[in-house]
XYZ file of C-alpha atoms in Angstrom:
677
model
C 26.507 29.054 28.650
C 23.010 27.582 27.446
C 22.655 23.874 28.679
C 21.840 21.295 25.535
C 18.449 20.335 27.130
C 17.216 23.957 27.009
C 18.310 24.819 23.891
C 16.263 24.708 20.579
C 16.001 21.517 18.776
C 14.154 19.807 15.830
C 10.570 18.450 16.749
C 11.109 14.820 17.018
C 8.183 12.561 16.870
C 7.189 10.433 19.800
C 6.970 7.135 17.888
C 8.698 6.405 14.425
C 8.368 3.700 11.800
C 11.484 3.399 9.709
C 11.425 0.892 6.703
C 13.400 0.490 3.521
C 12.380 -0.739 0.005
C 11.771 -4.463 0.022
C 13.987 -6.350 -1.946
C 12.629 -9.097 -4.436
C 13.024 -12.645 -3.378
C 14.596 -13.765 -6.634
C 18.623 -13.195 -5.483
C 20.846 -12.233 -2.833
C 21.210 -8.690 -2.063
C 22.927 -6.180 -4.430
C 25.654 -3.970 -2.887
C 23.679 -1.039 -4.270
C 20.419 -1.981 -2.024
C 22.863 -2.366 0.839
C 24.526 1.003 0.272
C 21.747 3.025 -1.240
C 18.922 1.912 1.233
C 19.588 -0.331 3.977
C 22.452 1.085 5.592
C 21.147 4.722 5.491
C 18.007 3.496 7.077
C 19.624 1.488 9.707
C 21.796 4.593 10.788
C 18.701 6.654 10.897
C 16.581 3.944 12.871
C 19.570 3.469 15.323
C 19.763 7.494 15.983
C 15.924 7.525 16.650
C 16.238 4.619 19.265
C 18.890 6.911 20.955
C 16.891 10.007 20.306
C 13.300 9.048 21.308
C 13.881 5.620 22.966
C 14.254 2.168 21.558
C 10.582 1.159 22.679
C 9.370 3.770 20.291
C 10.966 2.941 17.162
C 9.897 0.116 14.585
C 12.582 -0.827 11.919
C 11.039 -3.093 9.552
C 11.568 -4.417 6.430
C 11.324 -7.815 4.557
C 11.455 -9.992 1.227
C 9.244 -9.069 -1.272
C 8.061 -12.457 -1.894
C 5.796 -11.945 -4.971
C 6.264 -10.373 -8.463
C 7.148 -11.189 -11.871
C 10.985 -11.098 -11.524
C 10.540 -13.906 -8.704
C 8.302 -16.040 -11.221
C 10.779 -15.695 -13.898
C 13.668 -16.358 -11.926
C 12.395 -19.426 -10.653
C 10.936 -20.747 -13.940
C 14.752 -20.199 -15.385
C 16.366 -21.955 -12.890
C 14.029 -25.051 -12.930
C 14.167 -25.165 -16.722
C 18.008 -25.081 -16.340
C 18.013 -28.087 -13.915
C 19.492 -25.808 -11.278
C 16.807 -25.826 -8.525
C 14.100 -28.639 -7.855
C 12.201 -27.236 -5.020
C 8.658 -25.021 -4.959
C 8.594 -21.403 -5.772
C 8.382 -20.984 -1.972
C 11.384 -23.039 -1.403
C 12.909 -20.598 -3.895
C 11.958 -17.464 -2.287
C 12.748 -18.717 1.349
C 16.669 -19.721 0.191
C 17.063 -16.315 -1.223
C 15.498 -14.558 1.848
C 17.691 -16.688 3.966
C 20.625 -15.284 2.020
C 19.415 -11.903 2.147
C 19.043 -11.795 5.882
C 22.395 -13.256 6.443
C 23.762 -10.512 4.401
C 21.962 -7.861 6.354
C 23.127 -9.487 9.664
C 26.901 -9.210 8.303
C 26.366 -5.652 7.780
C 24.815 -4.946 11.371
C 21.403 -3.917 10.128
C 19.292 -3.763 13.076
C 15.885 -4.465 11.753
C 13.214 -5.457 14.350
C 12.000 -7.729 11.781
C 13.000 -9.160 8.622
C 10.535 -11.761 7.515
C 8.698 -11.797 4.254
C 5.439 -11.103 2.720
C 4.777 -14.817 2.124
C 6.891 -16.145 5.044
C 5.756 -17.504 8.466
C 3.851 -15.288 10.709
C 4.464 -12.316 8.599
C 2.919 -13.966 5.755
C -0.244 -14.875 7.518
C -0.660 -11.145 8.824
C 0.286 -9.723 5.134
C -2.733 -11.705 4.059
C -5.026 -10.440 6.200
C -3.807 -6.810 5.912
C -4.463 -7.185 2.088
C -7.731 -8.380 2.388
C -8.849 -5.683 4.921
C -7.279 -2.824 2.835
C -8.685 -3.930 -0.733
C -11.944 -4.336 0.756
C -11.911 -0.914 2.367
C -10.996 0.817 -1.036
C -13.524 -1.267 -2.744
C -16.476 -0.036 -0.162
C -15.170 3.387 -0.291
C -15.882 3.368 -4.169
C -12.247 3.687 -5.435
C -12.048 0.452 -7.189
C -12.826 -0.077 -10.801
C -13.339 -3.363 -12.187
C -12.005 -3.419 -15.908
C -11.947 -6.172 -18.730
C -8.266 -5.226 -20.082
C -5.924 -6.798 -22.523
C -3.151 -8.858 -21.166
C -0.232 -10.480 -23.142
C -0.776 -14.088 -24.158
C 1.650 -16.676 -25.646
C -0.314 -18.634 -27.956
C 2.530 -21.006 -28.558
C 3.174 -21.926 -24.948
C -0.759 -21.645 -24.242
C -0.358 -19.455 -21.317
C -1.006 -15.431 -20.053
C 2.336 -13.980 -19.651
C 3.375 -12.189 -16.297
C 4.921 -8.658 -16.496
C 8.456 -10.000 -16.819
C 7.795 -12.626 -19.474
C 7.189 -9.880 -21.965
C 9.870 -7.649 -23.244
C 10.053 -4.543 -25.548
C 10.778 -0.874 -25.556
C 9.190 1.863 -23.276
C 6.438 3.914 -25.032
C 6.920 6.860 -23.010
C 8.228 9.932 -24.508
C 11.552 10.787 -23.616
C 12.256 7.473 -21.482
C 16.102 6.266 -21.958
C 15.378 2.957 -20.652
C 16.733 -0.154 -22.458
C 14.318 -2.595 -20.933
C 10.801 -2.628 -20.625
C 8.344 -5.158 -19.679
C 4.429 -5.711 -19.848
C 3.374 -2.559 -18.170
C 6.517 -0.824 -16.656
C 9.920 -0.094 -17.615
C 12.953 -0.365 -15.555
C 12.820 3.273 -14.845
C 9.514 3.012 -12.925
C 7.359 4.400 -16.128
C 3.889 2.880 -16.092
C 1.950 2.579 -19.053
C -0.872 0.307 -20.742
C 0.246 -3.121 -21.905
C -0.980 -2.549 -25.425
C 1.450 0.690 -25.669
C 4.558 -1.485 -24.954
C 6.730 -1.331 -28.330
C 7.936 -4.445 -30.106
C 6.672 -7.103 -27.524
C 8.521 -10.463 -27.403
C 7.606 -13.248 -25.293
C 10.594 -14.572 -23.223
C 8.898 -18.046 -22.970
C 8.831 -18.623 -26.798
C 10.325 -15.639 -28.649
C 7.150 -14.986 -30.584
C 4.847 -11.867 -30.399
C 2.106 -12.363 -27.868
C -1.423 -11.750 -28.708
C -3.502 -9.409 -26.659
C -6.623 -11.183 -24.553
C -8.931 -9.755 -22.271
C -8.933 -10.671 -18.727
C -10.821 -8.678 -15.579
C -9.304 -7.175 -12.799
C -9.522 -4.443 -10.239
C -7.908 -1.110 -10.476
C -7.573 1.855 -8.056
C -8.854 4.953 -9.662
C -5.738 6.814 -9.282
C -6.611 9.681 -11.960
C -9.648 10.593 -9.572
C -6.853 11.677 -7.270
C -5.050 13.983 -9.616
C -5.795 17.248 -7.680
C -5.049 15.963 -4.398
C -1.467 14.817 -5.810
C -1.091 18.024 -7.228
C -1.646 19.772 -3.778
C 0.282 17.145 -2.113
C 3.414 17.824 -4.506
C 3.079 21.517 -3.717
C 3.103 20.690 -0.277
C 6.098 18.987 -0.481
C 7.908 21.460 -2.782
C 7.418 24.045 0.254
C 9.233 21.391 2.619
C 12.599 22.854 2.952
C 13.966 19.960 4.346
C 12.645 17.416 1.987
C 15.128 15.963 -0.914
C 14.437 18.041 -4.211
C 14.201 14.615 -6.213
C 10.984 13.865 -4.333
C 8.533 16.897 -5.569
C 10.494 16.948 -9.074
C 9.946 13.480 -9.680
C 6.475 13.313 -8.664
C 5.373 16.534 -10.811
C 6.518 14.813 -13.828
C 3.547 12.422 -13.322
C 0.909 14.815 -12.854
C 0.848 16.824 -16.280
C -2.010 16.362 -18.542
C -2.427 13.001 -20.810
C -0.342 13.822 -23.682
C 0.392 11.793 -27.098
C 3.472 12.455 -29.031
C 3.370 11.922 -32.783
C 6.511 12.330 -35.310
C 6.207 15.518 -37.348
C 6.597 13.565 -40.773
C 3.131 11.751 -39.730
C 1.294 15.338 -39.437
C -0.790 14.840 -42.525
C -2.151 11.436 -41.590
C -2.942 12.848 -38.112
C -4.728 15.688 -39.880
C -6.781 13.364 -41.859
C -8.060 11.576 -38.885
C -7.751 14.456 -36.104
C -11.905 15.065 -36.197
C -12.261 11.287 -35.297
C -10.476 11.664 -32.040
C -11.668 12.606 -28.728
C -11.324 16.578 -27.978
C -7.794 17.352 -27.640
C -5.390 20.376 -28.219
C -2.680 20.179 -30.854
C 0.758 21.683 -30.243
C 3.344 21.836 -32.954
C 6.810 20.691 -32.302
C 8.872 23.337 -30.712
C 12.384 24.396 -31.703
C 14.146 21.166 -33.026
C 11.691 18.770 -31.356
C 10.870 15.813 -33.603
C 7.439 15.288 -32.276
C 4.247 17.366 -32.011
C 1.852 16.883 -29.053
C -1.832 16.166 -28.490
C -3.257 16.964 -25.227
C -6.375 15.402 -24.102
C -8.551 16.191 -21.047
C -8.261 12.983 -19.176
C -6.556 9.486 -19.790
C -9.702 7.665 -20.959
C -9.567 10.201 -23.857
C -6.196 9.340 -24.664
C -6.809 5.775 -24.341
C -9.641 6.002 -26.690
C -7.823 7.695 -29.383
C -5.347 4.899 -29.409
C -7.514 2.714 -31.509
C -8.081 5.548 -34.069
C -4.378 6.337 -34.202
C -3.634 2.492 -34.741
C -6.166 2.148 -37.419
C -4.293 4.902 -39.116
C -0.925 3.181 -38.854
C 0.051 6.298 -36.934
C 2.887 5.173 -34.551
C 2.938 7.347 -31.270
C 4.442 7.603 -27.682
C 2.723 8.797 -24.644
C 3.974 11.047 -21.952
C 3.768 10.477 -18.026
C 0.460 10.742 -16.639
C -1.724 8.939 -14.118
C -3.294 5.906 -15.098
C -5.463 3.600 -13.050
C -3.249 1.576 -10.648
C -3.611 -2.221 -10.990
C -4.516 -3.732 -7.710
C -5.073 -7.689 -9.093
C -3.733 -9.952 -11.436
C -4.238 -13.839 -12.498
C -0.862 -15.122 -11.874
C -1.028 -17.943 -9.233
C 2.095 -16.979 -7.007
C 0.591 -13.988 -5.011
C -1.456 -12.833 -2.211
C -4.915 -13.846 -2.794
C -7.522 -11.053 -3.558
C -10.443 -10.953 -1.699
C -13.539 -11.986 -3.705
C -15.631 -8.958 -4.760
C -18.809 -8.857 -6.823
C -18.173 -12.555 -7.463
C -14.909 -12.337 -8.906
C -12.906 -15.217 -7.840
C -9.373 -16.602 -8.408
C -7.657 -13.394 -8.507
C -4.219 -12.627 -6.752
C -2.741 -9.096 -5.861
C -0.087 -7.422 -8.105
C 3.100 -7.331 -6.079
C 3.314 -3.227 -6.071
C 0.159 -2.407 -4.082
C 0.567 -5.012 -1.372
C 4.583 -4.343 -1.006
C 3.377 -0.576 -0.223
C 1.308 -1.783 2.713
C 3.564 -4.511 4.029
C 5.311 -2.489 6.264
C 2.015 -2.223 7.905
C 1.900 -6.042 8.262
C 5.360 -6.007 9.573
C 4.679 -3.477 12.049
C 1.538 -5.568 12.948
C 3.902 -8.614 13.325
C 6.607 -7.075 15.557
C 3.780 -6.113 17.827
C 2.550 -9.499 18.037
C 5.793 -10.946 18.850
C 6.197 -8.324 21.474
C 2.451 -9.086 22.912
C 1.058 -5.763 22.112
C -2.616 -5.686 20.752
C -2.724 -6.088 16.941
C -4.297 -2.541 16.628
C -1.369 -0.986 18.302
C -0.160 -0.617 14.973
C -2.108 2.353 14.675
C 0.054 4.096 17.179
C 2.904 4.161 14.558
C 0.921 4.794 11.337
C -2.079 6.721 12.211
C -1.132 9.096 15.198
C -0.472 12.693 15.110
C 2.512 12.123 17.171
C 4.083 9.224 14.991
C 6.105 9.456 11.769
C 6.880 6.969 8.972
C 10.351 7.401 7.384
C 10.408 5.294 3.973
C 13.947 4.793 2.583
C 13.695 4.064 -1.116
C 15.599 4.624 -4.362
C 14.677 7.093 -6.967
C 13.081 4.565 -9.137
C 10.217 3.661 -6.982
C 9.034 7.428 -6.265
C 6.040 6.667 -8.683
C 4.893 3.874 -6.431
C 5.640 5.513 -2.920
C 4.963 9.198 -3.912
C 1.896 8.868 -6.169
C 0.185 5.624 -5.729
C 0.529 5.252 -1.907
C -0.334 8.805 -0.825
C -3.450 8.478 -3.202
C -4.441 5.038 -1.848
C -3.742 6.463 1.909
C -6.038 9.408 1.164
C -8.651 7.147 -0.370
C -8.908 5.470 3.030
C -9.488 8.332 4.921
C -13.135 8.896 6.594
C -15.315 11.371 4.334
C -13.087 10.660 1.169
C -15.657 7.973 -0.013
C -17.031 8.471 -3.246
C -20.518 10.494 -3.549
C -23.300 8.349 -3.137
C -21.491 5.796 -1.188
C -22.710 6.548 2.225
C -22.082 2.881 3.295
C -18.244 3.260 3.394
C -16.717 2.006 6.621
C -14.450 4.194 8.462
C -11.145 4.696 7.232
C -7.920 3.824 8.668
C -6.511 7.498 9.378
C -3.177 6.358 7.805
C -0.639 9.151 7.587
C 1.558 10.385 4.651
C 4.917 8.856 4.865
C 8.143 10.907 4.837
C 10.001 9.755 1.817
C 13.685 9.554 1.872
C 14.716 8.941 -1.711
C 18.226 8.277 -2.717
C 19.846 8.491 -5.895
C 21.772 5.525 -7.624
C 25.128 4.110 -6.628
C 27.137 3.878 -9.518
C 30.038 1.116 -10.071
C 32.575 3.146 -11.473
C 31.051 5.548 -13.599
C 27.993 3.371 -14.604
C 24.983 2.136 -13.065
C 25.501 -1.132 -11.324
C 24.162 -4.086 -13.044
C 24.600 -8.042 -12.733
C 23.930 -8.072 -16.483
C 26.579 -5.536 -17.396
C 29.892 -6.347 -19.136
C 31.600 -5.686 -16.099
C 30.282 -7.531 -13.043
C 29.889 -5.283 -9.854
C 30.748 -7.335 -6.476
C 27.911 -8.450 -4.444
C 27.246 -7.056 -0.915
C 28.844 -10.232 0.317
C 32.002 -10.091 -1.864
C 32.835 -6.640 -0.547
C 33.217 -8.179 2.908
C 36.075 -10.049 1.684
C 37.999 -6.844 1.702
C 36.551 -4.358 4.186
C 35.120 -4.507 7.629
C 31.182 -3.710 7.802
C 32.169 -0.458 9.783
C 34.528 0.915 7.038
C 31.704 0.191 4.350
C 29.052 1.844 6.639
C 31.046 5.018 7.127
C 31.953 5.166 3.285
C 28.398 4.395 1.939
C 26.703 7.339 4.148
C 29.447 9.690 3.128
C 28.464 9.326 -0.569
C 25.884 11.894 -0.668
C 23.110 9.899 -2.310
C 20.828 12.405 -1.438
C 22.144 14.693 -3.870
C 23.122 12.736 -6.825
C 24.290 9.449 -8.281
C 27.799 8.628 -7.016
C 30.569 6.280 -7.961
C 31.409 3.611 -5.560
C 34.938 2.619 -6.708
C 36.442 -0.107 -4.395
C 40.119 -0.512 -5.503
C 40.092 -4.345 -5.121
C 37.448 -4.266 -7.737
C 38.773 -1.875 -10.202
C 38.815 -3.190 -13.878
C 42.269 -1.465 -14.488
C 44.593 -4.061 -13.081
C 47.651 -1.366 -12.798
C 45.400 0.659 -10.237
C 44.078 -2.381 -8.610
C 47.637 -3.680 -7.863
C 49.479 -0.179 -7.641
C 50.233 0.347 -3.739
C 50.618 3.996 -4.469
C 46.888 4.287 -5.312
C 44.735 4.998 -2.490
C 41.545 3.029 -2.158
C 38.566 5.619 -2.457
C 36.356 3.407 -0.130
C 38.911 3.573 2.729
C 38.582 7.255 3.025
C 36.228 7.233 6.002
C 37.750 3.926 7.259
C 41.038 6.036 8.061
C 38.867 8.182 10.246
C 37.773 5.115 12.413
C 40.870 3.033 12.601
C 43.502 6.016 13.104
C 41.824 9.273 14.496
C 38.704 7.504 16.518
C 41.109 4.995 17.854
C 43.667 7.199 18.927
C 41.208 9.295 20.781
C 39.624 6.484 22.454
C 42.952 4.899 23.323
C 44.732 8.034 24.418
C 41.954 8.654 26.978
C 42.206 4.815 28.450
C 45.897 4.410 28.516
C 46.417 7.694 30.037
C 43.690 6.865 32.718
C 45.803 3.381 33.464
C 49.196 5.162 33.355
C 48.657 8.077 35.672
C 45.190 7.726 37.377
C 44.885 3.932 38.463
C 42.356 3.242 35.569
C 39.911 5.558 36.718
C 38.111 8.235 34.770
C 38.295 11.728 36.472
C 34.923 13.369 37.021
C 33.970 17.036 37.982
C 33.668 20.166 35.730
C 34.507 20.264 31.949
C 36.280 23.285 30.458
C 34.236 25.772 28.600
C 35.922 24.891 25.398
C 35.101 21.263 25.373
C 31.553 21.870 26.047
C 31.113 24.424 23.421
C 32.540 21.988 21.194
C 30.450 19.111 22.059
C 27.102 21.232 22.219
C 27.616 22.772 18.930
C 28.455 19.360 17.263
C 25.177 17.891 19.004
C 23.069 20.569 17.879
C 24.308 20.445 14.149
C 24.046 16.795 14.221
C 20.473 16.880 15.490
C 19.420 19.284 12.866
C 21.256 17.500 9.961
C 19.513 14.027 11.217
C 16.166 15.801 11.017
C 16.904 16.512 7.421
C 18.702 12.987 6.934
C 21.520 14.613 5.246
C 23.855 11.532 6.326
C 26.955 12.738 4.102
C 26.847 16.063 5.990
C 26.556 14.080 9.081
C 29.497 12.135 8.204
C 31.408 15.569 7.306
C 30.436 16.719 10.768
C 31.862 14.009 12.537
C 35.172 14.070 10.779
C 35.670 17.589 12.033
C 34.402 16.789 15.526
C 36.447 13.567 16.011
C 39.704 15.444 14.718
C 39.038 18.674 16.710
C 38.489 16.303 19.785
C 41.760 14.751 19.064
C 43.609 17.984 18.604
C 42.034 19.066 22.060
C 43.339 16.062 23.681
C 47.163 16.221 22.158
C 47.482 19.760 22.521
C 46.290 19.665 26.146
C 48.211 16.687 27.104
C 51.308 18.009 25.233
C 51.178 21.309 27.458
C 50.392 19.293 30.723
C 53.473 16.903 30.056
C 55.876 19.635 29.480
C 54.780 21.332 32.584
C 54.479 17.883 34.437
C 51.309 19.372 35.835
C 49.016 16.737 37.391
C 46.033 18.951 37.608
C 46.421 19.880 33.975
C 46.564 16.285 33.017
C 43.327 15.467 35.034
C 41.498 18.308 33.381
C 42.224 17.490 29.754
C 41.629 13.664 30.667
C 38.373 14.592 31.901
C 37.841 16.771 28.827
C 38.675 14.175 26.655
C 36.607 11.270 28.014
C 33.737 14.038 27.869
C 34.554 14.392 24.023
C 34.601 11.003 23.583
C 31.536 9.955 25.074
C 29.747 12.560 22.668
C 31.504 11.220 19.635
C 30.737 7.740 20.863
C 26.877 8.767 20.882
C 26.891 10.376 17.704
C 28.908 7.757 15.740
C 26.919 4.880 17.341
C 24.238 4.835 14.549
C 26.970 4.782 12.045
C 29.581 2.226 13.269
C 27.676 0.496 16.245
C 29.929 -2.389 16.863
C 32.988 -0.153 17.771
C 30.993 2.429 19.577
C 29.530 -0.389 21.696
C 32.806 -1.709 22.730
C 33.655 1.771 23.695
C 30.386 1.638 25.947
C 31.535 -1.739 27.332
C 35.118 -0.460 28.481
C 33.666 2.977 29.784
C 31.751 0.589 32.144
C 28.479 2.683 31.427
C 25.303 1.218 30.668
C 24.416 1.303 26.884
C 20.997 2.729 27.534
C 22.659 5.513 29.544
C 25.539 6.238 27.104
C 23.566 6.363 24.166
C 20.833 8.573 25.287
C 20.137 12.281 24.424
C 18.316 12.881 27.533
C 21.146 14.753 29.168
C 22.488 18.148 29.619
C 25.671 17.315 28.044
C 27.938 19.350 30.352
C 30.050 16.589 31.817
C 30.454 12.959 32.577
C 29.045 13.059 36.229
C 25.389 12.889 34.896
C 26.375 9.295 33.722
C 27.684 8.063 37.045
C 26.344 7.519 40.465
C 26.123 9.954 43.159
C 28.932 8.180 45.224
C 31.057 8.260 42.061
C 30.448 11.843 41.484
C 31.328 12.530 45.270
C 34.460 10.864 45.175
C 35.222 12.339 41.554
C 36.156 9.203 39.893
C 34.415 6.473 37.789
C 36.270 2.918 37.421
C 37.076 1.854 33.711
C 37.465 -1.449 32.194
C 41.327 -2.319 31.876
C 42.249 -1.786 28.150
C 45.026 -4.358 26.883
C 47.950 -2.882 24.947
C 47.596 -1.975 21.305
C 43.885 -2.515 21.446
C 41.395 -1.341 18.654
C 38.116 -0.355 19.004
C 37.724 -0.087 15.287
C 39.946 -2.862 13.257
C 41.123 -2.943 9.807
C 40.122 -5.621 7.723
C 42.802 -8.779 7.617
C 43.348 -8.122 4.025
C 44.447 -4.433 4.685
C 47.362 -5.392 6.757
C 50.829 -5.494 4.830
């Protein structure tokens, strides 16, 4: 039989960063953020610590302290008399609430601070200045005077969330659009927003020019198309990533209703060079395809003057870097332009770099050691995000990272400084967690539970196991916790099973039974000791097959498949125990008892290692009762052919390992108190 350590396995990096999409600092954590981003990221980070060594992994995240949702949330509370502190106090309050929730769900971040908080905030300011300056020195920043919404009644420029309207992107189903993006992540020029209204006064805002810096994203169109093709060829990458990216990489197109064709024909020769395409089939609009975004934008004024309404397709537009709202990371002074702050999206993309720097600072490592995690060929960055944010992480970030590389400076800009050699991230994008059948929304008719509300009815481990089993890498999935079912009859009927407890039953019933059976048999017939020695071929084959499949599934980050595998393995291990001890007891064969107990402790050891990233608390309790050091039990650096390899030579020679005594009716995995009736 081949040893596990000698068989083929996926190639893992020597070092890794795991990061998850940053929650805005305007509210406590939504259950969807915990279920769809933090729990999957935490399970993967814990696995990597076990797989390649905890010292080689950085799991980083923090509160996104800037952005118009925060400004708007703060303004509304202050106006309502519900908050009296500064905006920094407001963000700190929400950050503290988020951190408390993450701790309650056992999210094992190496750092959770904030882009404006404490040491991390200081590091992030330095990182921001460094990267923006380098983008400028490489020649990829464009200084433009663009139009921004201005509320003449209130006398102020409006931030993104202070303007509401309809998304101008053709085919978009969003019901909510802001100044330059909708809630589905589509980007557009502010002047294209349909029906803009100021949330400050309820009036139609004016458009006034302001000067800002933009990253020349359209210049990287060909790079991004090749990048998307490369992702498409990766069999382990989730389909949603290249599929979504491709939507943004087409030619710039304008859509006009068929009934406006005559009006278009009358001014067609005044438009920049374009290709006309008539509507196909039952489509209600014809298309005008332009060579570039600049030509499409130039057509806007001509179409507007002719009173021709239009919508635009998804296309790459210059990526805004700076803005002029006061609450933001300060932008470096370039070409004498002062007083700007950085738009929240670009700085949130490099915030994980700042967090990595801060972690290494806390550990007494050199500041530049962040490169070992973000720039080395032996390292990998895994970014867990929601599907709505793929434009930023899959389009804007790869282009900016490429722009920072040596040799990618614009022609004629020989003074560009050496780049940062940033490596592209591996994007782990999840679909939405639905509440029942609809996307969870705090503004909907039926309010979904908060992440904290769920803990009044479930243990963190029950929820972690359930969230990971949902299969969000495949599609949007319904989360239907029975205590929050809007149908009172279903909610109160004891005959109706709780869908959220399916995986919890594996923990509290099957896994508990396997662990207790081993310990209680050892206490009953073997003086509280675990027998060492040869493990049966059947048990070794069962364990090594599970280890190999688990390793491969984790490499693809197919966490729902990991859960299915573990359900089968734990049940098979339990059956191996019950069948074997049944035969041994029937024959009253002490040798057979010893063998099945040795086998079962071995299978328990493997199950505990593999479930450790999923339900760490109960697994660490098993480790404690086994009296084996955590860095030994939770390590993949073994042959996995027995328990002797975890014990001392003296123990192996005498054939026994002393266990910690287990009290009667002990639970490694408990039910929530509300579930005992």
